PDB file of C-alpha atoms in Angstrom:
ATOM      1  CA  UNK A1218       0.000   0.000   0.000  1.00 68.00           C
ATOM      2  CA  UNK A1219       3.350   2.074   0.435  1.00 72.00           C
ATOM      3  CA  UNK A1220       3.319   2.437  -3.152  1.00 73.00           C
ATOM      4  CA  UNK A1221      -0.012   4.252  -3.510  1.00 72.00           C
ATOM      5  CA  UNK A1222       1.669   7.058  -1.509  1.00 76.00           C
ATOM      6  CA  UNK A1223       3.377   7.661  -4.648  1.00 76.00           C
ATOM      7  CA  UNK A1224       1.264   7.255  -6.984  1.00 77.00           C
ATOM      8  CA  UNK A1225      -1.149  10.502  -8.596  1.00 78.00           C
ATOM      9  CA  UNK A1226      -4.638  10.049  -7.295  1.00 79.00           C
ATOM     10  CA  UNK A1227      -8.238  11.410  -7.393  1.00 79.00           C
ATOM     11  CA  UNK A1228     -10.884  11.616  -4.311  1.00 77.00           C
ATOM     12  CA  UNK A1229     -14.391  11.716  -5.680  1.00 73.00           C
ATOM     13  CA  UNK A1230     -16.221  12.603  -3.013  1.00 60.00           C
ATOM     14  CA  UNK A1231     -19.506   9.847  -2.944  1.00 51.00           C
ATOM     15  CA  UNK A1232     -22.549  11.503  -4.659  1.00 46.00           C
ATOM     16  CA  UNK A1233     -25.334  11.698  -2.368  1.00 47.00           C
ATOM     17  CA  UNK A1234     -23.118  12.628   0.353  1.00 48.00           C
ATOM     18  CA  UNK A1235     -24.615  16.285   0.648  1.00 50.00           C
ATOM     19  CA  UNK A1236     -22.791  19.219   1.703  1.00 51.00           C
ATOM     20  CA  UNK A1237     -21.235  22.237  -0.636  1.00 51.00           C
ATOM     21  CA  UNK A1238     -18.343  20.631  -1.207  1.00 57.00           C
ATOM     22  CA  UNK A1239     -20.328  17.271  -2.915  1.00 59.00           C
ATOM     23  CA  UNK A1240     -19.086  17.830  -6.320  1.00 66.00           C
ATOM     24  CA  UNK A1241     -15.559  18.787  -6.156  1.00 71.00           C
ATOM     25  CA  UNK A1242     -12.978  16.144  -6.670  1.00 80.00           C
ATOM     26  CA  UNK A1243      -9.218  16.553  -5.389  1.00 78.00           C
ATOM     27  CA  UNK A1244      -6.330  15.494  -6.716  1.00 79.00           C
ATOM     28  CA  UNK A1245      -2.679  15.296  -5.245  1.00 79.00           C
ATOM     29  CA  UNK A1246      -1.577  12.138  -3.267  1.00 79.00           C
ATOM     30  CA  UNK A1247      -2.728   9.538  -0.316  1.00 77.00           C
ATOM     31  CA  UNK A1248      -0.363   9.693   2.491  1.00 82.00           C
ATOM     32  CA  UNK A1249      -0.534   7.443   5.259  1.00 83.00           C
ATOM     33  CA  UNK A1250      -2.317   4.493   4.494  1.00 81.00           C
ATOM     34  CA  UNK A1251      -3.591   2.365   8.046  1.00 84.00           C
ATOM     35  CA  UNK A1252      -5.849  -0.358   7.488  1.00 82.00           C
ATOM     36  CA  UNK A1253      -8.256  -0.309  10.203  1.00 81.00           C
ATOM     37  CA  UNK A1254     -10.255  -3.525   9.957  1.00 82.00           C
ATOM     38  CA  UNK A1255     -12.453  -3.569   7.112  1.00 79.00           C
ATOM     39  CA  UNK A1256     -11.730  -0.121   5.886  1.00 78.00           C
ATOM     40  CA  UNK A1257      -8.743   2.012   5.258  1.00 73.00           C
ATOM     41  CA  UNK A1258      -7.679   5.532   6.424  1.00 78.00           C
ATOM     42  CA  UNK A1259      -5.611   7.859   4.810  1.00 77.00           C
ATOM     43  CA  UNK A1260      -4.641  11.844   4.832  1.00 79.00           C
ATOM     44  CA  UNK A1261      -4.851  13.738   1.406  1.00 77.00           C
ATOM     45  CA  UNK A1262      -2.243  16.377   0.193  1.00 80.00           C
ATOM     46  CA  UNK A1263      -3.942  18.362  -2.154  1.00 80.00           C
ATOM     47  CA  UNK A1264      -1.838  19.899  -5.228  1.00 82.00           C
ATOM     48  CA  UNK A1265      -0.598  23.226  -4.024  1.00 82.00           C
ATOM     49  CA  UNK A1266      -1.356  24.112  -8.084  1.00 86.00           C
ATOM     50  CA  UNK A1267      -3.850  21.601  -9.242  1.00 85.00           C
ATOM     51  CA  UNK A1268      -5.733  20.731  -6.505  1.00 82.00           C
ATOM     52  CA  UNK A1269      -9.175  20.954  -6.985  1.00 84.00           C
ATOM     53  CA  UNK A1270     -11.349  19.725 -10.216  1.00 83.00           C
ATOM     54  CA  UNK A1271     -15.133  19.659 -10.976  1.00 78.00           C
ATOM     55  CA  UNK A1272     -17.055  16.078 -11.144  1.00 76.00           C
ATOM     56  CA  UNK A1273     -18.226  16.501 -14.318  1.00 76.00           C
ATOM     57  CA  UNK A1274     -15.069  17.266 -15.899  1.00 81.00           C
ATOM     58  CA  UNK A1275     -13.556  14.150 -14.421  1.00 81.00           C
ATOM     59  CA  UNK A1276     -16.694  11.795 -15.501  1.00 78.00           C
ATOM     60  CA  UNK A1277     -16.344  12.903 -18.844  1.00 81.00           C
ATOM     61  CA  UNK A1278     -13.370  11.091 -19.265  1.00 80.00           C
ATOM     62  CA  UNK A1279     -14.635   8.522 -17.371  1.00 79.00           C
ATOM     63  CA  UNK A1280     -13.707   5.662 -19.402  1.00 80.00           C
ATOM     64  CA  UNK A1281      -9.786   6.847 -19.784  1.00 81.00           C
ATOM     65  CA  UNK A1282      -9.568   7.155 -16.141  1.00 78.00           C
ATOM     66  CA  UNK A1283     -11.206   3.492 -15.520  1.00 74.00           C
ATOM     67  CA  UNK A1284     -13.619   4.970 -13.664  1.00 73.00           C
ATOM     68  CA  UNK A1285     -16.787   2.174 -14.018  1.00 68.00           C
ATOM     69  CA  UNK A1286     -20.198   3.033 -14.389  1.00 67.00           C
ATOM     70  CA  UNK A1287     -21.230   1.403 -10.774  1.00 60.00           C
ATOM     71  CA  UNK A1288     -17.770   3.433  -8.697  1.00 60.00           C
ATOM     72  CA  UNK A1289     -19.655   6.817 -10.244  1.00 60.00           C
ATOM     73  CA  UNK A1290     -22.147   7.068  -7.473  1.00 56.00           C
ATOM     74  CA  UNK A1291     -19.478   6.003  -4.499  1.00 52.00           C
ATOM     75  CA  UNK A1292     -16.248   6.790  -2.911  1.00 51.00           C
ATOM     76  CA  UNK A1293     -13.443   6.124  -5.482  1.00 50.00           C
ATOM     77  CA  UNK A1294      -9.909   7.789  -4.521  1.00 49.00           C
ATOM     78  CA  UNK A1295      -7.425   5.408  -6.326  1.00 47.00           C
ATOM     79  CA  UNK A1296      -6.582   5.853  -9.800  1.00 51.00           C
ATOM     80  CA  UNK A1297      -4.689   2.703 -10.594  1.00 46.00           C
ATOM     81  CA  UNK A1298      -1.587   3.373 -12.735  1.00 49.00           C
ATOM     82  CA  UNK A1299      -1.348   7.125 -11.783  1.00 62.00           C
ATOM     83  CA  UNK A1300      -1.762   7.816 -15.415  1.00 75.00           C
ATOM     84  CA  UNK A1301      -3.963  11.205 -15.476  1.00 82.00           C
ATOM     85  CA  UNK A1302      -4.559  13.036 -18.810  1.00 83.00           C
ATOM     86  CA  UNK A1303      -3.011  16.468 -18.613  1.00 83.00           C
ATOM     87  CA  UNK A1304      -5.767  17.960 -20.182  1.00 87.00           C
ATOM     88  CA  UNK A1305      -7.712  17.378 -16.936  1.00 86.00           C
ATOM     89  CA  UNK A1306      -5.189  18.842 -15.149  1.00 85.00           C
ATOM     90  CA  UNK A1307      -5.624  21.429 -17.020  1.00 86.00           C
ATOM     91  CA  UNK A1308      -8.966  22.135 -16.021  1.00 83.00           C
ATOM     92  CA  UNK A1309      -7.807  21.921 -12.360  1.00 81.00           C
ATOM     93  CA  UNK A1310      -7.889  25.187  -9.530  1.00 81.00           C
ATOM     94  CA  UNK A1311      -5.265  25.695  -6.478  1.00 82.00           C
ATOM     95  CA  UNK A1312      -8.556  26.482  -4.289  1.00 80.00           C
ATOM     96  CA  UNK A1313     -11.917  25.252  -4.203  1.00 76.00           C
ATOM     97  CA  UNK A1314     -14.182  26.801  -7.116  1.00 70.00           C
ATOM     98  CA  UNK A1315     -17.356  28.810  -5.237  1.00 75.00           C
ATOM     99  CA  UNK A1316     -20.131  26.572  -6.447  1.00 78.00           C
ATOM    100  CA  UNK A1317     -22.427  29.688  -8.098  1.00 86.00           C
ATOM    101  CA  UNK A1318     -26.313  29.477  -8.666  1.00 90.00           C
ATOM    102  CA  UNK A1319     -25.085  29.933 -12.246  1.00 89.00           C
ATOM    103  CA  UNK A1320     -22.810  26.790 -12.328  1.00 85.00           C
ATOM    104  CA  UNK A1321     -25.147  24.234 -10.479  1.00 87.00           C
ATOM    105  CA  UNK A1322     -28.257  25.270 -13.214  1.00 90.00           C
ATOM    106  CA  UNK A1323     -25.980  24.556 -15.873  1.00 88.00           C
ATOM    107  CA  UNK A1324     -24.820  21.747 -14.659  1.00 86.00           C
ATOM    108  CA  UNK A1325     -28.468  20.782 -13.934  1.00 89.00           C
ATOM    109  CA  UNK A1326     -29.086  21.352 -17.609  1.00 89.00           C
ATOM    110  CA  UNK A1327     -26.762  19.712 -18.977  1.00 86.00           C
ATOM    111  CA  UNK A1328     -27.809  16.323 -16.854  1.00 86.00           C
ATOM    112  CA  UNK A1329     -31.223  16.592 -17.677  1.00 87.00           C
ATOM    113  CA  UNK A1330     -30.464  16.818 -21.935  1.00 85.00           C
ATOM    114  CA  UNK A1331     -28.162  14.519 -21.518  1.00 84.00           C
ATOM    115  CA  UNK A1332     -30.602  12.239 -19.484  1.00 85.00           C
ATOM    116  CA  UNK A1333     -28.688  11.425 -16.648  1.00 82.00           C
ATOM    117  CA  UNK A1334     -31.643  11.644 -14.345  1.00 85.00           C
ATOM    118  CA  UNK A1335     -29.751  10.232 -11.248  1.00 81.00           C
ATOM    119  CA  UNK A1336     -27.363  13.452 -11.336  1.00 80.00           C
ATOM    120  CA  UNK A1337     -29.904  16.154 -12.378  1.00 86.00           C
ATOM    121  CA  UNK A1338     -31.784  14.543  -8.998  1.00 87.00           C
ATOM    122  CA  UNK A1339     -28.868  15.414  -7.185  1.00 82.00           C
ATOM    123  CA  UNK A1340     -28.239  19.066  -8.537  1.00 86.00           C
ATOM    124  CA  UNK A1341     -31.535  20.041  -8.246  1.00 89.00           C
ATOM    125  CA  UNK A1342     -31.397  19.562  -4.773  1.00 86.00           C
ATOM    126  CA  UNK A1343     -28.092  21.349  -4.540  1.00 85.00           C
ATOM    127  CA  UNK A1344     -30.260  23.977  -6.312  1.00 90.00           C
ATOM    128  CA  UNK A1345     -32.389  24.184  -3.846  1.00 89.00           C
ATOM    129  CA  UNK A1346     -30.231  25.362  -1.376  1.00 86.00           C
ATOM    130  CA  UNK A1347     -30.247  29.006  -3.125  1.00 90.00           C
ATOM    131  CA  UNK A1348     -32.166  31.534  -2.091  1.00 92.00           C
ATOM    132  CA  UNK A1349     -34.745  32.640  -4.459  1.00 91.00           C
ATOM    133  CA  UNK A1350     -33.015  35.503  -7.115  1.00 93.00           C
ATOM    134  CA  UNK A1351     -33.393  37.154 -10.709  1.00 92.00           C
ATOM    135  CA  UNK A1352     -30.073  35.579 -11.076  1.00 91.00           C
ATOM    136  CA  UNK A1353     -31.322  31.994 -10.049  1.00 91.00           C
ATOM    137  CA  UNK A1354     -34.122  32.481 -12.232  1.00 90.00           C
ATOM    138  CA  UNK A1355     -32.409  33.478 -15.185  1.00 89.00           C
ATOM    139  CA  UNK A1356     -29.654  30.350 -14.645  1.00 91.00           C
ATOM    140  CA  UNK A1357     -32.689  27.932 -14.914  1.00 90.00           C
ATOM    141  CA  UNK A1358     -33.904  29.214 -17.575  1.00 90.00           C
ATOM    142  CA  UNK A1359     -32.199  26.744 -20.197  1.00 89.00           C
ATOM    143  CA  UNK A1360     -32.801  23.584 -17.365  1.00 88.00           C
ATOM    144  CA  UNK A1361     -36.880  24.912 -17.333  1.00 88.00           C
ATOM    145  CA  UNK A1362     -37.330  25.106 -21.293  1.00 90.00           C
ATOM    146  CA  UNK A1363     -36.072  21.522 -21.517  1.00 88.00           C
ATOM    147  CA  UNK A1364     -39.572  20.771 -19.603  1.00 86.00           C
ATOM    148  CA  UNK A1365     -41.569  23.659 -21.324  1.00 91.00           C
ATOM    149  CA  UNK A1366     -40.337  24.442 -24.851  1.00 93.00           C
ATOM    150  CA  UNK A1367     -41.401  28.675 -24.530  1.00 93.00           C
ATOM    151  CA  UNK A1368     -41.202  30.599 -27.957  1.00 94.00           C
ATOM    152  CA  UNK A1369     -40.201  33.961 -26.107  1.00 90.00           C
ATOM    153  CA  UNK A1370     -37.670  32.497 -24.308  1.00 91.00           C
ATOM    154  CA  UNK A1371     -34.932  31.303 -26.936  1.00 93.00           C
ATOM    155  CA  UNK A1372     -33.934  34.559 -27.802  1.00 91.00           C
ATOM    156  CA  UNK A1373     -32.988  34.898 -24.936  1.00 88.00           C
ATOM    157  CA  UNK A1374     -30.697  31.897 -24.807  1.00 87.00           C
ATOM    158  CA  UNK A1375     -29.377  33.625 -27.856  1.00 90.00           C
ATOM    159  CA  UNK A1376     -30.602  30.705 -30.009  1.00 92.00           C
ATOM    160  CA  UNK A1377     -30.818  31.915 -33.412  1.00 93.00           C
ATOM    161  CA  UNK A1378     -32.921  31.534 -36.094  1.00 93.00           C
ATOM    162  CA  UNK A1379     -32.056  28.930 -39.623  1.00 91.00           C
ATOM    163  CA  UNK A1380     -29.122  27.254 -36.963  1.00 94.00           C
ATOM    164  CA  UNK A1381     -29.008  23.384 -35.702  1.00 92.00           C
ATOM    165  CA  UNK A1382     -30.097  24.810 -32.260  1.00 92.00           C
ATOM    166  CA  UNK A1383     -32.876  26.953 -33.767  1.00 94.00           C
ATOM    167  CA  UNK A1384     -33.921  23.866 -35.362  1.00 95.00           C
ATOM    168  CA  UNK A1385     -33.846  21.756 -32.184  1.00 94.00           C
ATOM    169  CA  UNK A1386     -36.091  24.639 -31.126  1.00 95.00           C
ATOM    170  CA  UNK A1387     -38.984  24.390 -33.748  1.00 96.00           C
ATOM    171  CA  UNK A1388     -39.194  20.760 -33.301  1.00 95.00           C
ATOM    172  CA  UNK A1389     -39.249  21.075 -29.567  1.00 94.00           C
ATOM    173  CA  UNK A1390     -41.617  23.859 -29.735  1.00 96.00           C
ATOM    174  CA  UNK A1391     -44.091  21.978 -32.328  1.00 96.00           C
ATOM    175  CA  UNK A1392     -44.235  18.778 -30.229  1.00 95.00           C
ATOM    176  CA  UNK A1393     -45.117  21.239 -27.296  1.00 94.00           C
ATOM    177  CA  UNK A1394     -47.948  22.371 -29.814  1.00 94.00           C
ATOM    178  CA  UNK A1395     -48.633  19.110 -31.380  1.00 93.00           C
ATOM    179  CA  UNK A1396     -49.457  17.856 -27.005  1.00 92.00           C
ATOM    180  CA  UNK A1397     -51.682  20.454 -26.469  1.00 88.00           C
ATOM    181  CA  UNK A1398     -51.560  20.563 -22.880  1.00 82.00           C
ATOM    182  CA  UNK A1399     -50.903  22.876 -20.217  1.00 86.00           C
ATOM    183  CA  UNK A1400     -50.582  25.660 -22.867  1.00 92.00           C
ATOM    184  CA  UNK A1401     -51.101  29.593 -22.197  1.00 91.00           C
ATOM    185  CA  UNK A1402     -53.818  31.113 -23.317  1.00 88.00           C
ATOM    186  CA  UNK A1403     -51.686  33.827 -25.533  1.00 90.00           C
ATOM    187  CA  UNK A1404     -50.392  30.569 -26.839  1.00 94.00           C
ATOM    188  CA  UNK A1405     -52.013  31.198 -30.844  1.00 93.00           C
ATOM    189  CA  UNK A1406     -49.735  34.361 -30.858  1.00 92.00           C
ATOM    190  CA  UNK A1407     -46.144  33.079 -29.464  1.00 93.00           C
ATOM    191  CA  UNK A1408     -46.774  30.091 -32.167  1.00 94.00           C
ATOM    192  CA  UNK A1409     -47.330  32.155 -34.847  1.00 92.00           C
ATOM    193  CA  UNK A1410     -44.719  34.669 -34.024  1.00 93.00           C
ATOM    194  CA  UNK A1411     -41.735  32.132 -33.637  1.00 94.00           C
ATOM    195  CA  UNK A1412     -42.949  29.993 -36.473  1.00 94.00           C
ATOM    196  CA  UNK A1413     -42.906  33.027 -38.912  1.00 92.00           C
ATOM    197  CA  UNK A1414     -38.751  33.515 -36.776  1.00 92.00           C
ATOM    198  CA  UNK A1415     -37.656  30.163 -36.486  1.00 95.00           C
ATOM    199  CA  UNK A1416     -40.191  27.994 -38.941  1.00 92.00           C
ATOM    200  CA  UNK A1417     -39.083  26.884 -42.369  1.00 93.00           C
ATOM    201  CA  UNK A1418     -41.597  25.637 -44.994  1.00 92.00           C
ATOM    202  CA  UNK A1419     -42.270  22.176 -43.093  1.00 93.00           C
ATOM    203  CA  UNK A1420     -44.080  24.176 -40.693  1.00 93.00           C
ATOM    204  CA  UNK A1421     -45.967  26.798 -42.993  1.00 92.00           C
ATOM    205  CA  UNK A1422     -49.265  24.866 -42.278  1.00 93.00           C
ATOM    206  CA  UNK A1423     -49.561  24.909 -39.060  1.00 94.00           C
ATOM    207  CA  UNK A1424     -48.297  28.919 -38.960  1.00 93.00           C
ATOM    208  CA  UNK A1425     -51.261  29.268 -41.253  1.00 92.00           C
ATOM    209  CA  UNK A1426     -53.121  27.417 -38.172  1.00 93.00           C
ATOM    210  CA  UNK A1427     -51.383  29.740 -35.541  1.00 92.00           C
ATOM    211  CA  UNK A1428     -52.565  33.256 -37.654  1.00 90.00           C
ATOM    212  CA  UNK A1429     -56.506  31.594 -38.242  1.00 91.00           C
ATOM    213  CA  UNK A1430     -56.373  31.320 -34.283  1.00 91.00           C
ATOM    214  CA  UNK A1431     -55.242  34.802 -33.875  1.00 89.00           C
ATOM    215  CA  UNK A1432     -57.384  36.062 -35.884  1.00 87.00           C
ATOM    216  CA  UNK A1433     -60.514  34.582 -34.851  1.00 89.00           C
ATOM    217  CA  UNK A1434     -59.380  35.928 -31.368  1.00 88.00           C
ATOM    218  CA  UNK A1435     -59.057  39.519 -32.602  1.00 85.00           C
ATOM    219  CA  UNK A1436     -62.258  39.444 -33.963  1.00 84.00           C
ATOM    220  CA  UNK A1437     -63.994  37.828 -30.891  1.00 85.00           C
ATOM    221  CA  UNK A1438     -62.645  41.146 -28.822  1.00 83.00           C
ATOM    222  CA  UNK A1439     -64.108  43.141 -30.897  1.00 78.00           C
ATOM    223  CA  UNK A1440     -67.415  42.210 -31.247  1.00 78.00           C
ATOM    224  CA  UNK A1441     -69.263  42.891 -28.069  1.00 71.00           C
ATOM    225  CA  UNK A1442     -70.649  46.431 -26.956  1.00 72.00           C
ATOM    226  CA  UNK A1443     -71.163  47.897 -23.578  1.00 70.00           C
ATOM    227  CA  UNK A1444     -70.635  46.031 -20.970  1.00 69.00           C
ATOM    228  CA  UNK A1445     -70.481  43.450 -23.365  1.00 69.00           C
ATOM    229  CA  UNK A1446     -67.088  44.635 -25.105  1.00 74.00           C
ATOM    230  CA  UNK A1447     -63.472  43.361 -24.028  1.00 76.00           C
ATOM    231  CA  UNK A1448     -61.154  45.127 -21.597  1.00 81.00           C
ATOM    232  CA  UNK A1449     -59.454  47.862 -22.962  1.00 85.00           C
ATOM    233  CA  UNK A1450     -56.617  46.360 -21.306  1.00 87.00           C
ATOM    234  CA  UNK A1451     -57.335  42.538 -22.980  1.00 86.00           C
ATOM    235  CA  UNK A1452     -57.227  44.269 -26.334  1.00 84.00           C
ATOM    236  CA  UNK A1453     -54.241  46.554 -25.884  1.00 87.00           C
ATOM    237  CA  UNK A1454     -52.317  43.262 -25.031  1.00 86.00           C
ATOM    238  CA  UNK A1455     -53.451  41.562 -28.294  1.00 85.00           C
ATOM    239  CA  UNK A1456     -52.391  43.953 -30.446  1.00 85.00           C
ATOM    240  CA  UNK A1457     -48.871  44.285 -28.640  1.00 86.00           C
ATOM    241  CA  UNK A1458     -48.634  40.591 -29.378  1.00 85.00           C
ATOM    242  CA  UNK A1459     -49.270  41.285 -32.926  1.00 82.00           C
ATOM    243  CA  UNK A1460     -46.565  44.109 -33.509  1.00 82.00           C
ATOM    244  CA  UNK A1461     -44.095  41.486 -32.815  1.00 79.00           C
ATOM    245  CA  UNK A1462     -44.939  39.378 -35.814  1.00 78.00           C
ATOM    246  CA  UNK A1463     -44.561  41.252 -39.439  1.00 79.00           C
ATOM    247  CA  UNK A1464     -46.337  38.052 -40.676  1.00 79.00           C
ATOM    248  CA  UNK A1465     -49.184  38.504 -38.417  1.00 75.00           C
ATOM    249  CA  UNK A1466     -49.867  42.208 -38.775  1.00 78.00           C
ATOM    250  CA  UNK A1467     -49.817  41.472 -42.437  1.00 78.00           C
ATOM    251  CA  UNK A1468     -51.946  38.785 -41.978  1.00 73.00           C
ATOM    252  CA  UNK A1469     -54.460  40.122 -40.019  1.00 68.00           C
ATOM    253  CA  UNK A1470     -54.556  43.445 -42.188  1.00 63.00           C
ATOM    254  CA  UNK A1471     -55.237  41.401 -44.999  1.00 63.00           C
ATOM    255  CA  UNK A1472     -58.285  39.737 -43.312  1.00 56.00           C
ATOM    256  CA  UNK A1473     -60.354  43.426 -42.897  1.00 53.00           C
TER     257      UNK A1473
END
């Protein structure tokens, strides 16, 4: 066991374990190794220069490292032949990274796209140990429109129209459409709008769809008098949703 004291090593803390500190794996050497009945103890001496390297990173090269799929989710400190890429190195900090609402949600995203649901289990509780913020709300933002494709909300993202990602988008957002469920009622106007952005001619029929819904809504507002008629207010709102979409405007002039 002498020998391990030499040799380059990685503690992965064991997932589940809790605490701020649950996702940060160290790297330096083991230093005295007792064997206390069934288990062994041992001190750490961190790097003084690479000491301190995210999970993620390290699983990523999971397979190089001989890391297997069932020592992921436990304790595993010895890497066998020393042999760690430089690269991850590379990636390594002298001090502990501060874990930031902004680096747990996109770590949290990242799991759930990638559908490793046991890990996104464990961030979002991490997450949840963050006081309620703009900024929290704004890091889950990519994490939340996994679960609810939102038209308004890929601009944002800076997701851009006629690119892989924009097309990811469209599909994501028509399947959303295609469900049916759970949808806003403004939900006629952020389809037609991002369609006539993001759409191509695959989706022209159901944009057609989108502006017939709109439109039929516009007229409905205006059709009743007195007490009758639609808040001021309820009409304002429809026509705000309209200036957004050159298509729909066009549309709906074209319809008087």
């Amino acid at each position: 066991m002498r020998r391990l004291e030499e040799i380059p090593a990685l503690l992965m803390y064991e997932v589940g374990a809790g605490g701020p500190h649950a996702r940060v794996v160290r790297h330096s050497r083991i230093r005295n190794i007792v064997r206390r009945g069934h288990e062994l103890a041992f001190t750490f001496e961190p790097d003084p220069k690479h000491a301190f390297l995210d999970r993620s990173a390290v699983l990523r090269i999971a397979d190089r490292l001989g890391i297997q799929q069932f020592e992921q989710h436990r304790t595993h400190w010895a890497i066998k032949d020393g042999d760690i890429p430089a690269e991850l190195i590379a990636t390594s900090t002298a001090e502990r990274a501060q874990r930031t609402v902004a680096v747990v949600a996109a770590e949290y995203a990242e799991a759930r796209r990638e559908g490793r649901r046991r890990e996104a289990a464990e961030l979002a509780e991490e997450l949840e140990d963050f006081p309620p913020s703009l900024e929290k709300a704004l890091s889950l933002v990519p994490a939340r429109i996994l679960q609810q494709p939102t038209p308004k909300l890929y601009p944002i993202l800076g997701i851009e129209p006629r690119t892989p990602e924009g097309r990811n988008a469209v599909v994501a957002v028509v399947a959303r459409d295609h469900n049916g469920q759970d949808l806003p009622a403004d939900w006629s106007y952020s389809l037609a709008w991002f369609l006539d952005l993001y759409g191509s001619a695959t989706e022209a029929g159901r944009l057609d769809g989108a502006l017939a819904e709109c439109a039929t809504h516009m007229i409905a507002l205006g059709t009743g008098e007195g007490e009758a008629a639609a808040p001021v207010e309820d009409i304002g709102y429809a026509l705000w949703r309209c200036s957004r979409s050159p298509k729909l405007i066009g549309d709906l002039a074209g319809n008087r």
